[in-house]
Short mmCIF file of N, CA and C in Angstrom, two decimals:
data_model
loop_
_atom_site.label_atom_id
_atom_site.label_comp_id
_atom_site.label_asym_id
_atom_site.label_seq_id
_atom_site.Cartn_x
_atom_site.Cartn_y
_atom_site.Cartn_z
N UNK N 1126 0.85 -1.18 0.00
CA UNK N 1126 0.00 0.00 0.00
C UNK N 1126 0.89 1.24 0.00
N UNK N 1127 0.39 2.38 -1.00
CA UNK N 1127 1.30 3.28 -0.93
C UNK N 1127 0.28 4.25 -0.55
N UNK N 1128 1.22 5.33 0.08
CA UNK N 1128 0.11 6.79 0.69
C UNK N 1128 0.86 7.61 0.00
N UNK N 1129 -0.21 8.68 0.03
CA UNK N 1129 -0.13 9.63 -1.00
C UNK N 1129 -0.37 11.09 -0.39
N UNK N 1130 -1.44 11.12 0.51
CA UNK N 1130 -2.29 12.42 1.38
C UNK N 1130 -1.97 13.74 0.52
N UNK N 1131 -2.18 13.98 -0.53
CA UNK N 1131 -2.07 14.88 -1.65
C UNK N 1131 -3.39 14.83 -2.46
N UNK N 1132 -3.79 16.36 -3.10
CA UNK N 1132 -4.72 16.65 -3.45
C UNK N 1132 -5.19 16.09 -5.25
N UNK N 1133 -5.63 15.29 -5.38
CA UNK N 1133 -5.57 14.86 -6.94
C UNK N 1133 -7.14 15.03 -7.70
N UNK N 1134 -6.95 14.94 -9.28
CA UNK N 1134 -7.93 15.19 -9.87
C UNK N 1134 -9.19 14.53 -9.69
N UNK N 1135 -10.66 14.54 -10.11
CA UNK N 1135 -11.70 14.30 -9.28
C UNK N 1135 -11.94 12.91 -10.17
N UNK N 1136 -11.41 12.92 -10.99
CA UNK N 1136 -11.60 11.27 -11.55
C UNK N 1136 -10.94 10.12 -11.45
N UNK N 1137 -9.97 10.29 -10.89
CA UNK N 1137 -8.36 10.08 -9.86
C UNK N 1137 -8.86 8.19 -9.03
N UNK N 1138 -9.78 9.04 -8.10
CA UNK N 1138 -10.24 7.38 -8.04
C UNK N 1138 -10.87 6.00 -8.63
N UNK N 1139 -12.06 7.01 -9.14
CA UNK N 1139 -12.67 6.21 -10.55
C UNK N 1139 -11.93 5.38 -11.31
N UNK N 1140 -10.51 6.26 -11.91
CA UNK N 1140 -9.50 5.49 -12.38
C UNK N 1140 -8.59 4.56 -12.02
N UNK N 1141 -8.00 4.69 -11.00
CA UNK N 1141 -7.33 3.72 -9.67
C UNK N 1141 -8.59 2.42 -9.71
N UNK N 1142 -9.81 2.71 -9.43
CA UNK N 1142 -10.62 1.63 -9.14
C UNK N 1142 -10.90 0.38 -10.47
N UNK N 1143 -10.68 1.14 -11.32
CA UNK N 1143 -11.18 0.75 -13.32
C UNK N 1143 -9.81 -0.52 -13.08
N UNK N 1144 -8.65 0.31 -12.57
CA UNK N 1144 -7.72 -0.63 -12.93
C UNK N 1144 -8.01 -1.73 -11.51
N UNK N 1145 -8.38 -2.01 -11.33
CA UNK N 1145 -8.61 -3.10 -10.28
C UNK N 1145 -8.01 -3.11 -9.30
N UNK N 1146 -7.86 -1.75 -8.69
CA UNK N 1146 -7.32 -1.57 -7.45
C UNK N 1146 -8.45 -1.31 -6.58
N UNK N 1147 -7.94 -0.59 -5.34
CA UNK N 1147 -8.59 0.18 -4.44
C UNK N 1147 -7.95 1.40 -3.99
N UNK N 1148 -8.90 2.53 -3.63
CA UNK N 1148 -8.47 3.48 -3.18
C UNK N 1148 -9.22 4.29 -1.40
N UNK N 1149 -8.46 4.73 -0.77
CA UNK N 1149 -9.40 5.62 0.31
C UNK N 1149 -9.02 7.08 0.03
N UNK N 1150 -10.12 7.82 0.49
CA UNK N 1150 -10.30 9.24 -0.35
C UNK N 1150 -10.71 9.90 1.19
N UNK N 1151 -10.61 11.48 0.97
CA UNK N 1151 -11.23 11.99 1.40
C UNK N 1151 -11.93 13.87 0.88
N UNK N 1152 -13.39 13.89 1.34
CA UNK N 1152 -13.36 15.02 0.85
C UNK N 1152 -13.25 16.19 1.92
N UNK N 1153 -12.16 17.05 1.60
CA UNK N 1153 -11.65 18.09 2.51
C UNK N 1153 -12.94 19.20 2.84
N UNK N 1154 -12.75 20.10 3.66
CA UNK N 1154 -13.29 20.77 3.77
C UNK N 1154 -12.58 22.25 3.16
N UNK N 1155 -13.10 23.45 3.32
CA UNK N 1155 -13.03 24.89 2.35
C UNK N 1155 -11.16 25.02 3.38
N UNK N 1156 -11.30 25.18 4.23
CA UNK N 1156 -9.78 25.07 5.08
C UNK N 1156 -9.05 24.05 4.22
N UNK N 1157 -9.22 23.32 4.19
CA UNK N 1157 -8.14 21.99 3.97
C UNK N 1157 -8.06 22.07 2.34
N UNK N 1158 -9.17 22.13 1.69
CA UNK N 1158 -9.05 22.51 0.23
C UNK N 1158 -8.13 23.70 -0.27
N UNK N 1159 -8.43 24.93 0.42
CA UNK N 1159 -7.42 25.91 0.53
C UNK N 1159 -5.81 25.70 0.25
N UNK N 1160 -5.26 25.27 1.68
CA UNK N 1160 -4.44 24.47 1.72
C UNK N 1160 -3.94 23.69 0.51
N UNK N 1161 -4.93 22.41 0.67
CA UNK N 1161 -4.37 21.34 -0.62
C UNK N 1161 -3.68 21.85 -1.61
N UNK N 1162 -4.60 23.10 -2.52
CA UNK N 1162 -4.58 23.52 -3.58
C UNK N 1162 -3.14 24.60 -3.36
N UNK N 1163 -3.01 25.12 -2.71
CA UNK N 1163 -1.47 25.90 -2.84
C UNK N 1163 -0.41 25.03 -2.56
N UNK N 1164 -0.48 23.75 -2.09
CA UNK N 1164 0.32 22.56 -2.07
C UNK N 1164 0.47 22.14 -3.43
N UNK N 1165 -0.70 21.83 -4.04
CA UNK N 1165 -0.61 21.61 -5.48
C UNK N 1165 -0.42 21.86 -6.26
N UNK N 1166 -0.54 23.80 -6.10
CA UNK N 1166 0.39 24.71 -7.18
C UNK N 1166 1.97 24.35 -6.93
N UNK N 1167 2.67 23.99 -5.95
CA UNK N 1167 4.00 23.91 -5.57
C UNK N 1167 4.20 22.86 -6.44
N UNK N 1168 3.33 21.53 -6.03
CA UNK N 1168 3.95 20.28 -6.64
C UNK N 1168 3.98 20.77 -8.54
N UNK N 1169 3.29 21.34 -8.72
CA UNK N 1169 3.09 21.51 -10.34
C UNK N 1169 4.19 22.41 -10.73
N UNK N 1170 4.38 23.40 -10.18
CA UNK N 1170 5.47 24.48 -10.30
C UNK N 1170 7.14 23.44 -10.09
N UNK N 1171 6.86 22.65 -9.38
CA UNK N 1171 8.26 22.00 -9.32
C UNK N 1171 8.75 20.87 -10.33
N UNK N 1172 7.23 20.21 -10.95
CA UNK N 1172 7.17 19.62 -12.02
C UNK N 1172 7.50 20.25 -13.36
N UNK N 1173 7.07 21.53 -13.60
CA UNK N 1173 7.34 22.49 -14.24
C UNK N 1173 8.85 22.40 -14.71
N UNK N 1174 9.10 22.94 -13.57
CA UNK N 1174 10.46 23.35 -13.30
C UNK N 1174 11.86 21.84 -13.82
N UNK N 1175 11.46 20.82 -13.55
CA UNK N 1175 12.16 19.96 -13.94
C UNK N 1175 11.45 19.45 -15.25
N UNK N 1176 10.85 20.10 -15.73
CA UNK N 1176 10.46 19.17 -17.08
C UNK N 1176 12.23 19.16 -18.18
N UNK N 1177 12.07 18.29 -18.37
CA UNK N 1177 13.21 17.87 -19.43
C UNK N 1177 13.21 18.56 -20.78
N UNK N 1178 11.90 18.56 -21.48
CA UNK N 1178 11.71 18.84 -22.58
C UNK N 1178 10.47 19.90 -22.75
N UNK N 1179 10.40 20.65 -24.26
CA UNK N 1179 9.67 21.22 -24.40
C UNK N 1179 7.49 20.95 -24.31
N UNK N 1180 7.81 19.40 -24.28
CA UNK N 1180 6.45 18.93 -24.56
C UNK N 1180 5.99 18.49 -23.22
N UNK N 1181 7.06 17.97 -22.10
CA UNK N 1181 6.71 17.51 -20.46
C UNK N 1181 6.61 19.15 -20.47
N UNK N 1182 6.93 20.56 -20.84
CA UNK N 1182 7.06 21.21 -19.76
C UNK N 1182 5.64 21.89 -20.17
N UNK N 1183 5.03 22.30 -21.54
CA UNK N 1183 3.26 22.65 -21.63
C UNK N 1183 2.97 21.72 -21.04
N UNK N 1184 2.65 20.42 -21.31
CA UNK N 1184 1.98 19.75 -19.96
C UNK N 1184 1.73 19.44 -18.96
N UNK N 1185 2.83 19.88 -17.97
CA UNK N 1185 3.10 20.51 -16.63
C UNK N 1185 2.61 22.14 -16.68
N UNK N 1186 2.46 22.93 -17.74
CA UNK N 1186 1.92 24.36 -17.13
C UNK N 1186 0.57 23.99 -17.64
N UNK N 1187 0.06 23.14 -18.10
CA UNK N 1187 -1.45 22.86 -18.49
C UNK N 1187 -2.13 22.44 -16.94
N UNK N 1188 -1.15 21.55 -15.95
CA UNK N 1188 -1.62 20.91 -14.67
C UNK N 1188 -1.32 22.26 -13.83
N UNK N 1189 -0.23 23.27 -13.79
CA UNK N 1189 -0.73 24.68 -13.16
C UNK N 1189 -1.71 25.00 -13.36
N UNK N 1190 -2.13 25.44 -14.74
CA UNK N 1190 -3.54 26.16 -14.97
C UNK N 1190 -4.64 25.47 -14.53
N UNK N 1191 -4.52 24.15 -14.54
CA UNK N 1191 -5.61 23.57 -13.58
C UNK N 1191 -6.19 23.91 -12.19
N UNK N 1192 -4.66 23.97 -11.66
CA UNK N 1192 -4.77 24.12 -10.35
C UNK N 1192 -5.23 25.56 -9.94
N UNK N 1193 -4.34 26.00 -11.20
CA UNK N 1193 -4.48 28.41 -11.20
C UNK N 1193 -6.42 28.57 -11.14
N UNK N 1194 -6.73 27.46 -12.04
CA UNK N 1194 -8.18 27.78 -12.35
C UNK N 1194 -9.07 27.39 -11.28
N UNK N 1195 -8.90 26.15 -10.80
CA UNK N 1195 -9.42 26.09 -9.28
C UNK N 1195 -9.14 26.69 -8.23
N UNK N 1196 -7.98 26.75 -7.67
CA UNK N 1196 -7.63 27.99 -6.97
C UNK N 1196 -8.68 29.54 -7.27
N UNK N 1197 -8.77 29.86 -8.25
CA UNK N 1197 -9.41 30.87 -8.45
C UNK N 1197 -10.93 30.75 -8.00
N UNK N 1198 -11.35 30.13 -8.88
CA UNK N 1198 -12.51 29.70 -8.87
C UNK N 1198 -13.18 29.50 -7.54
N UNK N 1199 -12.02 28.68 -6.24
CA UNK N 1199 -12.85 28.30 -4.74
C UNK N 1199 -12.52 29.32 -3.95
N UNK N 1200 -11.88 30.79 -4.33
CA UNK N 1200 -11.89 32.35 -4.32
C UNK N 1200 -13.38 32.98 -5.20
N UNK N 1201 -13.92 32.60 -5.73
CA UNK N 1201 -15.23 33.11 -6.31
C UNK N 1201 -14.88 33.74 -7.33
N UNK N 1202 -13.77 33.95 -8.05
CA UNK N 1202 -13.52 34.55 -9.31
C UNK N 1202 -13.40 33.30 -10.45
N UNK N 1203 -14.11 33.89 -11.68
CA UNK N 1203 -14.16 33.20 -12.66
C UNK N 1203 -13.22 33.14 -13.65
N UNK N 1204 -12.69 32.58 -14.52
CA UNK N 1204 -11.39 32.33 -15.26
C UNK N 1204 -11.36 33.51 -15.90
N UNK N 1205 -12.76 33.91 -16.77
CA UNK N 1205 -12.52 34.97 -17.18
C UNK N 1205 -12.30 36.12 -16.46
N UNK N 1206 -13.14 36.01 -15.50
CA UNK N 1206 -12.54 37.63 -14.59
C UNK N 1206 -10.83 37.51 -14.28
N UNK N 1207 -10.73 36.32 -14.23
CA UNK N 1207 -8.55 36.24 -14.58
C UNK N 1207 -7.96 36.79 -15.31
N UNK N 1208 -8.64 36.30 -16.07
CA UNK N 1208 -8.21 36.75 -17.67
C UNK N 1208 -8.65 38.33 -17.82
N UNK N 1209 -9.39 38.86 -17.48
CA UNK N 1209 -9.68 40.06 -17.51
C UNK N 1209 -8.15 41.06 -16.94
N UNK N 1210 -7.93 40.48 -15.36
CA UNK N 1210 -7.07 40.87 -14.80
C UNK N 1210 -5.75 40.62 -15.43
N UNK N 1211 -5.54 39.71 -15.77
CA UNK N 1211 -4.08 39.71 -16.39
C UNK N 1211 -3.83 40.48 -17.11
N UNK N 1212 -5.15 40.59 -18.35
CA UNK N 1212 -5.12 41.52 -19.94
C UNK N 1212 -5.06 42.90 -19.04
N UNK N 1213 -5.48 43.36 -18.01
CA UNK N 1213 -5.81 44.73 -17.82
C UNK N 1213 -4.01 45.02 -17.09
N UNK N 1214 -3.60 44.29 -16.53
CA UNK N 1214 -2.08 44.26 -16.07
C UNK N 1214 -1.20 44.48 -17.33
N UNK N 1215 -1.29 43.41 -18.27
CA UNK N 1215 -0.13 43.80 -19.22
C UNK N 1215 -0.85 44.98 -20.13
N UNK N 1216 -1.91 45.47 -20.30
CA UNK N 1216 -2.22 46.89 -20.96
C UNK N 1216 -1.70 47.49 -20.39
N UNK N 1217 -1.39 47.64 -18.84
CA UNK N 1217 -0.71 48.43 -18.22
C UNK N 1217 0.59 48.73 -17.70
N UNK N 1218 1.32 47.50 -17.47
CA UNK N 1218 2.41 47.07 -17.22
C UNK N 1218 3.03 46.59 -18.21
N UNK N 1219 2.49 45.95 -19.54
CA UNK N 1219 3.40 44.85 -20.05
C UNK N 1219 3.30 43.40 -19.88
N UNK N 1220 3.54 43.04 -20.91
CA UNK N 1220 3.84 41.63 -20.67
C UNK N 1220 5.33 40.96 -20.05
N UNK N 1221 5.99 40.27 -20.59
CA UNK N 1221 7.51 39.58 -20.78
C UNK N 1221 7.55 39.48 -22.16
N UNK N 1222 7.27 39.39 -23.10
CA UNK N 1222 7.48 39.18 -24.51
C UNK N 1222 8.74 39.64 -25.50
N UNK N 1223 9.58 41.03 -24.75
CA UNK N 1223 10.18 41.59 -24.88
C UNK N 1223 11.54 41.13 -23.98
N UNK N 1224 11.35 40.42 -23.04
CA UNK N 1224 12.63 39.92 -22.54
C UNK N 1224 13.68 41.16 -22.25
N UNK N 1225 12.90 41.47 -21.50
CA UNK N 1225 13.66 42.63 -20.35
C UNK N 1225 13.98 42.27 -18.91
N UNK N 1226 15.22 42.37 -18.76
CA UNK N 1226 15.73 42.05 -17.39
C UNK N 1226 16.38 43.63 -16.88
N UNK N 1227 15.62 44.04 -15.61
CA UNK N 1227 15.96 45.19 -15.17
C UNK N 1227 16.93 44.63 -14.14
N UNK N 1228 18.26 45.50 -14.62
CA UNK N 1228 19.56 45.26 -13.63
C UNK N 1228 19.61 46.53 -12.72
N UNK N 1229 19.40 47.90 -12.99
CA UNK N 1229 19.95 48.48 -11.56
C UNK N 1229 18.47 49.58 -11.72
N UNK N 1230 18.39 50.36 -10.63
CA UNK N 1230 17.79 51.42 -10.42
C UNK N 1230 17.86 52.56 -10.07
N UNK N 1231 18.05 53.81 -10.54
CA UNK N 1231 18.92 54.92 -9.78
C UNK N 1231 18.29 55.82 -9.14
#
């Protein structure tokens, strides 16, 4: 038996079970979900971060945005109101696209 006590996708068991296993689950509460989910941005961000290649590493920021989108979402904001915010940030700020690294400030 292996443990896991980490937050996983909602079909996660369904699938574990298909393959003729077993699983024990639990459903967290708004505290513990909280939690989970900035645990889960870490684990994804670190997956990220070691991806090898160009194709592990969109599919590791596809499992961020998962997490970015739930996270949001159990905050009461909707993807698009994200998206709103981001677009209204780089109208204002910028994007990175330009690959600017600010070295000093005077």
């Amino acid at each position: 038996m292996k443990t896991y006590n980490k937050l996983v996708r909602d079909k996660i068991p369904q699938i574990i079970e298909t393959s003729g296993k077993s699983c024990d689950v639990k459903v967290l509460n708004e505290e513990e979900y909280e939690a989970a989910l900035k645990k889960k941005m870490q684990e994804e961000l670190n997956e990220f971060l070691e991806a090898k290649d160009k194709n592990e590493q969109i599919h590791e920021l596809a499992d961020l945005l998962e997490v970015i989108y739930s996270f949001a979402h159990n905050q009461g904001t909707t993807i698009e109101e994200l998206e709103n915010i981001r677009k209204n940030k780089q109208d204002g700020r910028g994007g990175f696209g330009e690959k600017i690294m600010l070295l000093t400030v005077q």
